[in-house]
PDB file of C-alpha atoms in Angstrom:
ATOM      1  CA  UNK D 211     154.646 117.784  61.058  1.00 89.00           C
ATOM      2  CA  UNK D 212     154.353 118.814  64.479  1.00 92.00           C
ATOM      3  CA  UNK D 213     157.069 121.118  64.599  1.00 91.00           C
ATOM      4  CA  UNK D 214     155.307 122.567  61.502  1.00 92.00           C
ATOM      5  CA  UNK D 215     152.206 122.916  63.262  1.00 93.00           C
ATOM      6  CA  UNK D 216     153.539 124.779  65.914  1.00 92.00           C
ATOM      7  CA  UNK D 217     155.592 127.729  63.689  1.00 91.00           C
ATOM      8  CA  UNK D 218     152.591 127.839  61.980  1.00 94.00           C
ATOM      9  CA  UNK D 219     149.776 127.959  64.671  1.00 93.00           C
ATOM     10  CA  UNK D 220     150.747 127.961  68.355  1.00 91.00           C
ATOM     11  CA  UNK D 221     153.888 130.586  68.076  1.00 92.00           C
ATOM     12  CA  UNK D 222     152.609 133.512  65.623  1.00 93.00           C
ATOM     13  CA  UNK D 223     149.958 133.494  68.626  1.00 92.00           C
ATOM     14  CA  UNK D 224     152.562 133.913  71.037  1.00 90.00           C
ATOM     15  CA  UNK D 225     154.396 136.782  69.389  1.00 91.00           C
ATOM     16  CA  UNK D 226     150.987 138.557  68.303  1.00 92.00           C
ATOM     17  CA  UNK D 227     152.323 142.319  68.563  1.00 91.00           C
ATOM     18  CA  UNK D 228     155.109 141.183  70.835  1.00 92.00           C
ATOM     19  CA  UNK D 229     156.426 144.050  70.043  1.00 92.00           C
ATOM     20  CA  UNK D 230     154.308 146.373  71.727  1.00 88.00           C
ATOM     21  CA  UNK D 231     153.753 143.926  74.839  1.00 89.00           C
ATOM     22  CA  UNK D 232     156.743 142.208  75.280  1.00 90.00           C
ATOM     23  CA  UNK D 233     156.258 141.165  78.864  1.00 92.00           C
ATOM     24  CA  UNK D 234     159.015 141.998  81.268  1.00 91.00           C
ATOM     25  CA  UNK D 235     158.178 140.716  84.670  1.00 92.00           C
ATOM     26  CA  UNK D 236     159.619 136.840  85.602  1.00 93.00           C
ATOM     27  CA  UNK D 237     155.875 135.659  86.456  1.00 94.00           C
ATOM     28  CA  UNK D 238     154.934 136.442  82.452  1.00 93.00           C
ATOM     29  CA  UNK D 239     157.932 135.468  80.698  1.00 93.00           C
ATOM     30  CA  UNK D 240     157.778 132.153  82.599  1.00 93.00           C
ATOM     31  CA  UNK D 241     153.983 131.617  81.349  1.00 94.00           C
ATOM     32  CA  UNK D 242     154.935 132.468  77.176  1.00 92.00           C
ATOM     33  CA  UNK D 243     158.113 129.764  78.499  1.00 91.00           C
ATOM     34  CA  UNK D 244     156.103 127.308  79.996  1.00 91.00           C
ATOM     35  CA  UNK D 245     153.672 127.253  76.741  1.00 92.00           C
ATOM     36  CA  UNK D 246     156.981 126.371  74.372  1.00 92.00           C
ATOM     37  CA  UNK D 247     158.636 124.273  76.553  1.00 90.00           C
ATOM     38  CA  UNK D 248     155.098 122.244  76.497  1.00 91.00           C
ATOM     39  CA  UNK D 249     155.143 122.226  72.961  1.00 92.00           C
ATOM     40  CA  UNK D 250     158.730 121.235  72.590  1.00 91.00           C
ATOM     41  CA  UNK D 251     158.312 118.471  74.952  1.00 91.00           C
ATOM     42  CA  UNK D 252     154.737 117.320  72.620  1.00 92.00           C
ATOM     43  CA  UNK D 253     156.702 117.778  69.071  1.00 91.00           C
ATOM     44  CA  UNK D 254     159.559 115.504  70.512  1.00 90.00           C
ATOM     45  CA  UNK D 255     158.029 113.377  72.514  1.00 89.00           C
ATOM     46  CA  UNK D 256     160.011 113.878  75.754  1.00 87.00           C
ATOM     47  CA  UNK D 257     157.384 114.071  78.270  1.00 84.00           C
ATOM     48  CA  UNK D 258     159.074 111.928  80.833  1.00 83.00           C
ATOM     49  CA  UNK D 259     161.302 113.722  83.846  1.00 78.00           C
ATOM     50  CA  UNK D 260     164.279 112.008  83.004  1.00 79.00           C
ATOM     51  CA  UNK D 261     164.799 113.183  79.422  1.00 80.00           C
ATOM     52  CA  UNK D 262     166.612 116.182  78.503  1.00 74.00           C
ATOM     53  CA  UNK D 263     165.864 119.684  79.518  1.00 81.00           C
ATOM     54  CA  UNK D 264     163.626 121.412  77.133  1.00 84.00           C
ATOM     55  CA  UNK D 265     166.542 123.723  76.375  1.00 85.00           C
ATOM     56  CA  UNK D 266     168.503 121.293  75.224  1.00 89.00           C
ATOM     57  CA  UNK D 267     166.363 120.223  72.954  1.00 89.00           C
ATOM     58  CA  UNK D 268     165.987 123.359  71.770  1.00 89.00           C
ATOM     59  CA  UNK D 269     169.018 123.899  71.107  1.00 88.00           C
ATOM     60  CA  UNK D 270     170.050 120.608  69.524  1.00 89.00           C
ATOM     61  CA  UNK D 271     167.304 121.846  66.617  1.00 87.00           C
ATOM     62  CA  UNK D 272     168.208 125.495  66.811  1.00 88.00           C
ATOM     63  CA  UNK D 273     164.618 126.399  67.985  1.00 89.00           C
ATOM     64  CA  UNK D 274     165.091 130.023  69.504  1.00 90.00           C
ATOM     65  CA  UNK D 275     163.729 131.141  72.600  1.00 90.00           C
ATOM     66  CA  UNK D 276     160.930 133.447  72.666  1.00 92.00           C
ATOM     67  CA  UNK D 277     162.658 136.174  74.351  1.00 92.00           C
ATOM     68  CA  UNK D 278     165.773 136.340  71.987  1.00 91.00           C
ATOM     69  CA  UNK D 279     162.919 135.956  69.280  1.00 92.00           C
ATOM     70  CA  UNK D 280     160.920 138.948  71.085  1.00 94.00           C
ATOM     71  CA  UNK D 281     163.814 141.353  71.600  1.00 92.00           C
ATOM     72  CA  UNK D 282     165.130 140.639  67.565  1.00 91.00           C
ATOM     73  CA  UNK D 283     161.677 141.696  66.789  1.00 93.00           C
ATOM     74  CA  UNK D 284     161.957 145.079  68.706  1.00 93.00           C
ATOM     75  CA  UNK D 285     165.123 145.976  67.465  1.00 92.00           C
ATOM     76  CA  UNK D 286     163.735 145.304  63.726  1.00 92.00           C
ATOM     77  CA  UNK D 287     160.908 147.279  64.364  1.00 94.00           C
ATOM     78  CA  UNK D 288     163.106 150.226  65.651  1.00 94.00           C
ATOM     79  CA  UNK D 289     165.211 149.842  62.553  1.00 92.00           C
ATOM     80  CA  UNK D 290     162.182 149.926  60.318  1.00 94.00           C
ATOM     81  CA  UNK D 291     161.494 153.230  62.357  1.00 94.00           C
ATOM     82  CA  UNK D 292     164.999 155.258  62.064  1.00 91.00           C
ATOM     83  CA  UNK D 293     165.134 154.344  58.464  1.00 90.00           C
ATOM     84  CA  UNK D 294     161.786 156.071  57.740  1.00 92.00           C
ATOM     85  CA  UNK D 295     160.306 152.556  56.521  1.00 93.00           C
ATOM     86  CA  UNK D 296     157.131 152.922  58.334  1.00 92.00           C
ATOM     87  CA  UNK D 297     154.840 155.827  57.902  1.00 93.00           C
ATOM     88  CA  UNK D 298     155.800 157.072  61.578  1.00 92.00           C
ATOM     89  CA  UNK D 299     158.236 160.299  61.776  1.00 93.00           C
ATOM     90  CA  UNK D 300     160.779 159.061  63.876  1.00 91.00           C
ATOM     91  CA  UNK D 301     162.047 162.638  65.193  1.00 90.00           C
ATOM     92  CA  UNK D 302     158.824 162.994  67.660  1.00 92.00           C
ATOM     93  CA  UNK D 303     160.266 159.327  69.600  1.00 91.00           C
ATOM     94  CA  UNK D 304     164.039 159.060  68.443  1.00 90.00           C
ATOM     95  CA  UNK D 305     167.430 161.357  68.313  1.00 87.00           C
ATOM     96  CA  UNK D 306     170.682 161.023  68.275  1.00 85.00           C
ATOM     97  CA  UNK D 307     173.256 160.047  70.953  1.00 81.00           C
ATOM     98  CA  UNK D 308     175.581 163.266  70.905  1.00 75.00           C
ATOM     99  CA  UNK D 309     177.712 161.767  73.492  1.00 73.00           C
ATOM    100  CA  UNK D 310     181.249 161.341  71.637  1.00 72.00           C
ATOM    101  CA  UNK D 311     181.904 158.100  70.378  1.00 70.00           C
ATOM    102  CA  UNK D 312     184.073 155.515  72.227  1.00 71.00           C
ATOM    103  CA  UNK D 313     184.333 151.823  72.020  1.00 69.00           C
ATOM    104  CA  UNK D 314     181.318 150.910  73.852  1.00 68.00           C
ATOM    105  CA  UNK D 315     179.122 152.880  71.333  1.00 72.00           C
ATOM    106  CA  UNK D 316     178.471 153.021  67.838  1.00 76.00           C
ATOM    107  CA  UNK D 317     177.976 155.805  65.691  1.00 77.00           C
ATOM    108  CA  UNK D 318     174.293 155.205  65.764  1.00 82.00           C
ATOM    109  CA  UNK D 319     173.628 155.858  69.050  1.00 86.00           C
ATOM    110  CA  UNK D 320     170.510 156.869  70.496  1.00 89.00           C
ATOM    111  CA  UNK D 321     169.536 159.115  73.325  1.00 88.00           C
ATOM    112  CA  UNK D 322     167.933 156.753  76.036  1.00 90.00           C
ATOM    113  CA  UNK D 323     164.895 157.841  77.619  1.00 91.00           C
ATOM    114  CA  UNK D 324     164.873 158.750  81.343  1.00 92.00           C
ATOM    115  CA  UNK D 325     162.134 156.395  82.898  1.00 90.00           C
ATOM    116  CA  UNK D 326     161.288 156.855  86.851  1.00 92.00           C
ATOM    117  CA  UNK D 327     158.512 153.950  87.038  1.00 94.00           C
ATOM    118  CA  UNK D 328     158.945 150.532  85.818  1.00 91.00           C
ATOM    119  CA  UNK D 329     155.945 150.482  83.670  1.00 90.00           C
ATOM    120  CA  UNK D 330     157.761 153.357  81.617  1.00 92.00           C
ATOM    121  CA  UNK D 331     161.073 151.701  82.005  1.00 92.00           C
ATOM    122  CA  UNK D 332     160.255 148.662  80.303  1.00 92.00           C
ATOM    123  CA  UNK D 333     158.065 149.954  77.384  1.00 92.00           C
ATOM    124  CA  UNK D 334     159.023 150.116  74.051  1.00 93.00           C
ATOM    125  CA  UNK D 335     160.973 153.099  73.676  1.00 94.00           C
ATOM    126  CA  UNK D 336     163.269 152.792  76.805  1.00 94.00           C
ATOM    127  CA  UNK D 337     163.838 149.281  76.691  1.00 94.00           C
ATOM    128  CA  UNK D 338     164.523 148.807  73.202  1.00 93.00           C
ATOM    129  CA  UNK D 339     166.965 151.809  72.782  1.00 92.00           C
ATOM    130  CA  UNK D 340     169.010 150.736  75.625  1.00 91.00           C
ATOM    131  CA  UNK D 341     168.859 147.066  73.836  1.00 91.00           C
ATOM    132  CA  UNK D 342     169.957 149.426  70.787  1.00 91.00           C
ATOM    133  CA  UNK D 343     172.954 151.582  72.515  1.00 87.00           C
ATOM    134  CA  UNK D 344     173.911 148.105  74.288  1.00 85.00           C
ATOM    135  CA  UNK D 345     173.764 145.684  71.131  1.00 79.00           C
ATOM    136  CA  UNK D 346     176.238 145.111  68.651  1.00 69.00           C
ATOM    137  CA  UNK D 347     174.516 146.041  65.540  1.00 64.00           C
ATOM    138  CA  UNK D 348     175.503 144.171  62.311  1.00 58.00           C
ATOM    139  CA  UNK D 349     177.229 147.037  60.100  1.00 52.00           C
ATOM    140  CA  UNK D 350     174.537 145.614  57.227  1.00 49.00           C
ATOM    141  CA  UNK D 351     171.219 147.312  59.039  1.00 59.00           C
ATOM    142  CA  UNK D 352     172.875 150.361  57.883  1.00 52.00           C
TER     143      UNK D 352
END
């Protein structure tokens, strides 16, 4: 029941949009961390020091973390985007990689944005294309 309470009510609030804000400095992730780690530690009852790390636990009931959960998300929404699923033309923010193709790339390669601050860097478009280029996409997205 609690673990149903928290899919249900405490996470959807912690990936509200998380794919526009997707936080990339330590201090945030740690804070969206701490709050699940909290929670995991409530649904299971392991609030003393000496039980298992939180991580453990998680992965013992194949909880994800939020930043593997996060970066999915991105790379969904990016999908949704080069397929023309959304009502966004994709051509104004994406194009393809014409770099030839070798082993570290697949044939759906996209050009990565140039970024000289960090607050470019790490927004949507950079980051999640060089997730993208980096990845290895499941042959069923396309």
């Amino acid at each position: 029941v609690k673990l149903l309470a928290f899919n249900t009510l405490i996470r959807p609030k912690l990936e509200y949009a998380c794919v526009v804000w997707d936080p990339f400095t330590k201090s945030n992730i740690a804070h969206l961390d701490n709050v699940q780690r909290k929670a995991i530690r409530f649904i299971y009852s392991k609030f003393s020091p000496y039980d298992s790390p939180t991580e453990l636990i998680m992965q013992a009931n194949s909880i994800p973390c939020l930043a593997l959960r996060r970066k999915t998300a991105r790379l969904e929404f990016l999908n949704l985007l080069w397929n023309r699923e959304l009502a966004i033309n994709p051509s104004l923010y994406l194009s393809s990689s014409t770099s030839r193709l070798t082993r570290h790339h697949h044939p759906h390669s996209l050009t990565p944005y140039f970024a000289r601050t960090d607050l470019f860097k790490f927004s949507f478009f950079p980051r999640t294309i060089t997730d993208w280029n980096h990845s290895l996409l499941p042959s069923v997205i396309f």
